[in-house]
Amino acid sequence: MTDEALGRVALVTGGSRGIGRAIAEALGKRGVKVAINWVTNELAAQKTLEEVRAGGGDGATYQADVASEREVGKMVTAVESDLGPIDMLVTSAGIMEAGGYQQLDLETFQQVMRVNVEGTFLPVMAVKDGMIARGRGSIVCISSIAGLRSRPRVIAYSTSKAAVIGFVRSCAGAFGPNVRVNGIAPGLIRTDMTESMDPDVLAGMEQEAFVKRLGVPSDISAAVLFLLSDGAGFISGQTFVVDGGRVTLP
Ligand SMILES: NC(=O)c1ccc[n+]([C@@H]2O[C@H](COP(=O)([O-])OP(=O)(O)OC[C@H]3O[C@@H](n4cnc5c(N)ncnc54)[C@H](OP(=O)(O)O)[C@@H]3O)[C@@H](O)[C@H]2O)c1
C-alpha cells in the first residue's frame, strides 16, 4: 500500500479514543491529514492529535455530535475548509447500553440507534456527494460482531450494529463505481467501552478466540487501512469480521 493510494484527508468520527484513535494514528503515519472527531472528551481528542503528530502526521480536532445533522454538516464544512476535500471517512463513534434487557426502555434504545445508526448515516451522507463528484472516495463504517450474533445483554447495540451492515451494503451499491463503502465487525477490543466488563467473561472470550487473545485497537486500524486503500479496490459493500475467530462459534 502506497501513501498515495490512501489519499490525503480522512475524517474519523469517534477519533478521540479507543479504536478511532488507533485509526487516526495509523492514518497519520501514512501522511494522511486526519480530522479527529469528538463529542465530550476534548482532552482525549487533543491526545490523539499529539499521537498523530508524534508519528509524523498532522490534522485537527472537531467537536460534533454525530447524531446531529447540523453539527455533522458544520464539521464536514470546517474539515474541508481547513484540511481539504475528504477522501476517506471512518465512522467509529459509538455507544453501548448498560444493563440487561430488563432495563432496556424505548429512550435507551432510541439513544443507541441515534448515535450508532443515525451517527453513521449522517457523516456518510455529508461526504458522499463530494466523493462521487471527485470520482474518488473510500468509507469504512465500524459495526460489530454483535450485529451478527445474538447479544441478549445488549439488544439495542446489537440491533444498531446489524443496521450498519445493511447500510454499508446498500450505500456501496448506491455510491459506486468510484466510491467504495465497507464495514468492519470487530470482536472484543480492549478500550474504554469494554474496560468495565467482568474479568471472567473476558477470560472466557480470550479462550474462545482461535488466536487465544483479546483484540487491541491496532488490530482494527490495520484492517481499516487496508479497506481504505486502493489495494482493496475490488472490495465494496462488505463487512469484514476482525475478531480472532470468535464469530464462527455458535
Ligand atoms: N471495543 C470493542 O470491543 C468494540 C467491538 C466491536 C465494535 N466496536 C465499535 O467500535 C467503535 C469504537 O468503539 P471503542 O471501543 O473505541 O469505544 P470507546 O473507547 O468508548 O470510544 C468511543 C468513541 O466514540 C465517540 N462518541 C460517542 N458518542 C459520540 C457522539 N454522539 N458523537 C461523536 N462521537 C461520539 C467518543 O467520543 P468522546 O471521547 O468525545 O466521548 C469516543 O471517541 C464503536 O462504534 C463500537 O461500537 C467496539
Coordinates of C-alpha atoms and ligand atoms in Angstrom, one line a residue:
M1 CA 0.0 0.0 0.0
T2 CA 1.5 3.3 -1.0
D3 CA 0.9 6.6 0.8
E4 CA -0.6 8.0 -2.4
A5 CA -3.1 5.1 -2.5
L6 CA -4.5 6.2 0.8
G7 CA -5.5 9.7 -0.3
R8 CA -4.9 13.0 1.5
V9 CA -7.7 13.8 4.1
A10 CA -9.6 11.5 6.3
L11 CA -12.4 12.2 8.8
V12 CA -12.5 9.7 11.7
T13 CA -15.6 10.0 13.9
G14 CA -15.0 9.0 17.5
G15 CA -11.3 9.6 16.8
S16 CA -10.7 10.8 20.4
R17 CA -10.5 7.3 22.0
G18 CA -10.2 3.6 21.5
I19 CA -10.5 2.2 18.0
G20 CA -11.0 5.6 16.4
R21 CA -7.8 6.9 18.0
A22 CA -5.8 3.9 16.6
I23 CA -7.2 4.5 13.2
A24 CA -6.3 8.2 13.3
E25 CA -2.8 7.4 14.4
A26 CA -2.3 4.8 11.7
L27 CA -3.6 7.2 9.0
G28 CA -1.3 10.0 10.3
K29 CA 1.7 7.7 10.0
R30 CA 0.8 7.2 6.3
G31 CA 0.9 11.0 5.7
V32 CA -2.9 11.4 5.7
K33 CA -4.2 14.6 7.2
V34 CA -6.6 13.4 9.9
A35 CA -9.8 15.2 11.2
I36 CA -10.4 13.8 14.6
N37 CA -14.0 14.0 15.8
W38 CA -15.0 14.0 19.4
V39 CA -18.1 14.9 21.4
T40 CA -17.4 15.2 25.1
N41 CA -13.8 14.4 25.6
E42 CA -11.7 17.3 24.2
L43 CA -8.6 16.2 26.1
A44 CA -8.7 12.8 24.6
A45 CA -9.0 14.3 21.1
Q46 CA -6.0 16.5 21.8
K47 CA -4.1 13.4 22.9
T48 CA -5.0 11.7 19.6
L49 CA -3.7 14.7 17.7
E50 CA -0.5 14.7 19.7
E51 CA 0.0 11.0 18.9
V52 CA -0.7 11.7 15.2
R53 CA 1.9 14.4 15.2
A54 CA 4.4 12.2 17.1
G55 CA 4.0 9.7 14.3
G56 CA 5.0 12.3 11.7
G57 CA 1.4 13.2 10.6
D58 CA -0.9 16.1 11.1
G59 CA -4.6 17.0 11.4
A60 CA -7.0 18.8 13.6
T61 CA -9.8 18.1 16.1
Y62 CA -13.5 18.7 15.6
Q63 CA -16.3 18.6 18.1
A64 CA -19.6 17.3 16.8
D65 CA -22.4 15.0 18.0
V66 CA -22.6 12.5 15.1
A67 CA -26.3 12.2 15.7
S68 CA -26.9 15.9 15.0
E69 CA -27.3 16.8 11.3
R70 CA -26.5 20.4 12.0
E71 CA -23.2 19.6 13.9
V72 CA -22.1 17.0 11.3
G73 CA -22.7 19.4 8.5
K74 CA -20.8 22.1 10.3
M75 CA -17.9 19.7 11.0
V76 CA -17.6 18.5 7.4
T77 CA -17.6 22.1 6.1
A78 CA -14.9 23.0 8.6
V79 CA -12.7 20.0 7.8
E80 CA -12.9 20.6 4.1
S81 CA -12.0 24.3 4.5
D82 CA -9.2 23.5 7.0
L83 CA -7.7 20.4 5.5
G84 CA -9.1 19.9 2.0
P85 CA -11.7 17.5 0.4
I86 CA -12.4 14.4 2.4
D87 CA -11.2 11.3 0.5
M88 CA -11.7 8.9 3.3
L89 CA -14.3 8.6 6.1
V90 CA -14.2 6.2 9.0
T91 CA -17.3 6.1 11.3
S92 CA -16.1 4.8 14.7
A93 CA -18.2 6.8 17.1
G94 CA -20.4 4.5 19.0
I95 CA -22.1 3.7 22.3
M96 CA -23.4 0.6 24.0
E97 CA -26.3 0.5 26.6
A98 CA -25.6 -0.6 30.1
G99 CA -27.8 -3.1 31.9
G100 CA -29.7 -6.1 30.6
Y101 CA -32.9 -6.4 28.6
Q102 CA -35.0 -5.9 31.7
Q103 CA -33.7 -2.3 31.9
L104 CA -34.0 -1.6 28.2
D105 CA -36.6 1.1 27.6
L106 CA -37.5 3.0 24.4
E107 CA -35.4 6.0 25.3
T108 CA -32.3 4.0 25.7
F109 CA -33.0 2.0 22.5
Q110 CA -33.5 5.3 20.6
Q111 CA -30.3 6.8 22.0
V112 CA -28.2 3.9 20.9
M113 CA -29.9 3.9 17.5
R114 CA -29.3 7.6 17.2
V115 CA -25.6 7.5 17.9
N116 CA -24.8 4.2 16.2
V117 CA -27.1 4.3 13.2
E118 CA -28.0 7.9 12.5
G119 CA -24.5 8.8 13.6
T120 CA -23.2 6.6 10.8
F121 CA -25.8 7.8 8.3
L122 CA -25.2 11.5 8.8
P123 CA -21.4 11.6 8.2
V124 CA -21.6 9.2 5.3
M125 CA -24.4 11.3 3.6
A126 CA -22.5 14.5 4.3
V127 CA -19.3 13.4 2.4
K128 CA -20.7 11.2 -0.3
D129 CA -21.6 13.9 -2.9
G130 CA -18.1 15.4 -2.8
M131 CA -16.6 11.9 -3.2
I132 CA -18.9 11.0 -6.1
A133 CA -18.3 14.3 -7.8
R134 CA -14.5 13.9 -7.5
G135 CA -14.7 10.3 -8.6
R136 CA -12.7 9.1 -5.5
G137 CA -13.6 8.0 -2.0
S138 CA -13.4 5.2 0.5
I139 CA -15.7 4.8 3.5
V140 CA -15.3 2.3 6.3
C141 CA -18.1 2.0 9.0
I142 CA -17.3 0.2 12.3
S143 CA -20.0 -2.3 13.0
S144 CA -19.5 -5.2 15.5
I145 CA -19.9 -9.0 15.7
A146 CA -22.8 -8.0 18.0
G147 CA -24.6 -7.3 14.7
L148 CA -24.0 -10.8 13.5
R149 CA -24.5 -12.9 16.7
S150 CA -27.2 -13.0 19.4
R151 CA -26.4 -10.5 22.1
P152 CA -29.2 -10.8 24.7
R153 CA -27.5 -8.4 27.1
V154 CA -27.2 -5.5 24.6
I155 CA -30.2 -5.8 22.3
A156 CA -30.2 -2.1 21.2
Y157 CA -26.4 -2.2 20.5
S158 CA -26.8 -5.5 18.6
T159 CA -29.7 -4.1 16.5
S160 CA -27.8 -0.9 15.7
K161 CA -24.7 -2.8 14.5
A162 CA -26.8 -5.1 12.3
A163 CA -28.3 -1.9 10.8
V164 CA -24.8 -0.6 10.0
I165 CA -24.0 -3.8 8.0
G166 CA -27.1 -3.3 5.8
F167 CA -26.3 0.4 5.5
V168 CA -22.8 -0.4 4.2
R169 CA -24.1 -2.9 1.7
S170 CA -26.7 -0.5 0.3
C171 CA -24.5 2.6 0.2
A172 CA -21.8 0.6 -1.7
G173 CA -24.4 -0.2 -4.4
A174 CA -25.6 3.4 -4.5
F175 CA -22.3 5.3 -4.5
G176 CA -20.2 3.2 -6.8
P177 CA -18.3 2.8 -9.0
N178 CA -15.6 5.2 -7.7
V179 CA -16.7 5.4 -4.1
R180 CA -16.3 2.2 -2.1
V181 CA -18.1 1.5 1.2
N182 CA -17.1 -1.3 3.6
G183 CA -17.5 -2.2 7.2
I184 CA -15.5 -3.9 9.9
A185 CA -17.1 -6.0 12.6
P186 CA -14.7 -6.2 15.5
G187 CA -14.8 -8.7 18.2
L188 CA -13.8 -7.8 21.8
I189 CA -11.3 -5.0 21.7
R190 CA -9.7 -3.6 24.8
T191 CA -10.9 0.0 25.0
D192 CA -12.9 2.3 27.4
M193 CA -16.1 0.6 26.1
T194 CA -15.1 -2.8 27.3
E195 CA -13.0 -2.0 30.4
S196 CA -15.8 -2.5 32.9
M197 CA -16.6 -6.0 31.6
D198 CA -16.4 -8.8 34.1
P199 CA -12.8 -10.2 34.0
D200 CA -14.2 -13.8 34.0
V201 CA -16.2 -13.0 30.9
L202 CA -13.2 -11.5 29.2
A203 CA -11.1 -14.6 30.1
G204 CA -13.8 -16.8 28.6
M205 CA -13.7 -14.7 25.4
E206 CA -9.9 -15.0 25.3
Q207 CA -10.2 -18.8 25.4
E208 CA -12.9 -18.9 22.7
A209 CA -10.8 -16.9 20.3
F210 CA -8.8 -19.1 17.8
V211 CA -5.8 -16.8 18.4
K212 CA -6.2 -17.1 22.2
R213 CA -6.2 -13.4 23.0
L214 CA -8.5 -10.3 23.0
G215 CA -8.2 -7.7 20.4
V216 CA -6.4 -4.3 20.6
P217 CA -7.3 -1.2 18.7
S218 CA -4.4 -1.6 16.3
D219 CA -5.9 -5.0 15.1
I220 CA -8.8 -2.9 13.8
S221 CA -6.8 0.0 12.4
A222 CA -4.8 -2.4 10.3
A223 CA -7.9 -3.8 8.7
V224 CA -9.4 -0.3 8.2
L225 CA -6.3 1.0 6.5
F226 CA -6.4 -1.9 4.1
L227 CA -10.1 -1.3 3.2
L228 CA -9.4 2.4 2.7
S229 CA -6.5 1.8 0.4
D230 CA -6.6 1.3 -3.4
G231 CA -5.3 -2.3 -2.7
A232 CA -8.9 -3.0 -1.7
G233 CA -10.2 -1.6 -4.9
F234 CA -12.2 -4.7 -5.7
I235 CA -13.9 -4.8 -2.3
S236 CA -17.1 -2.9 -1.7
G237 CA -20.3 -3.5 0.3
Q238 CA -18.6 -6.0 2.6
T239 CA -18.3 -6.1 6.4
F240 CA -15.1 -7.9 7.5
V241 CA -15.1 -9.7 10.8
V242 CA -11.9 -9.0 12.8
D243 CA -12.3 -11.0 16.0
G244 CA -9.7 -13.6 16.4
G245 CA -12.2 -16.2 15.2
R246 CA -15.0 -16.0 17.8
V247 CA -17.8 -15.1 15.4
T248 CA -17.7 -18.6 13.9
L249 CA -18.8 -20.0 17.2
P250 CA -22.4 -21.0 17.7
Ligands
LIG1 N1 -14.4 -2.1 21.9 C1 -15.0 -3.2 21.4 O1 -14.8 -4.3 21.9 C2 -15.8 -3.0 20.1 C3 -16.2 -4.2 19.5 C4 -17.0 -4.1 18.3 C5 -17.3 -2.8 17.8 N2 -16.9 -1.7 18.5 C6 -17.2 -0.4 17.9 O2 -16.1 0.3 17.6 C7 -16.4 1.7 17.7 C8 -15.4 2.4 18.7 O3 -15.5 1.7 20.0 P1 -14.4 1.9 21.1 O4 -14.3 0.7 21.8 O5 -13.2 2.6 20.5 O6 -15.3 2.9 22.0 P2 -14.8 4.0 23.1 O7 -13.4 3.7 23.5 O8 -15.9 4.0 24.1 O9 -14.8 5.4 22.3 C9 -16.0 5.8 21.8 C10 -15.7 7.0 20.9 O10 -17.0 7.4 20.3 C11 -17.1 8.8 20.5 N3 -18.5 9.1 20.6 C12 -19.5 8.6 21.4 N4 -20.7 9.2 21.1 C13 -20.5 10.1 20.2 C14 -21.3 11.1 19.6 N5 -22.6 11.2 19.8 N6 -20.7 11.9 18.6 C15 -19.4 11.8 18.4 N7 -18.6 10.9 18.9 C16 -19.1 10.1 19.9 C17 -16.4 9.1 21.8 O11 -16.0 10.5 21.8 P3 -15.6 11.2 23.3 O12 -14.2 10.7 23.5 O13 -15.7 12.7 23.0 O14 -16.6 10.7 24.3 C18 -15.1 8.2 21.6 O15 -14.2 8.8 20.7 C19 -17.8 1.8 18.2 O16 -18.7 2.1 17.1 C20 -18.1 0.5 18.8 O17 -19.4 0.1 18.8 C21 -16.1 -1.7 19.6

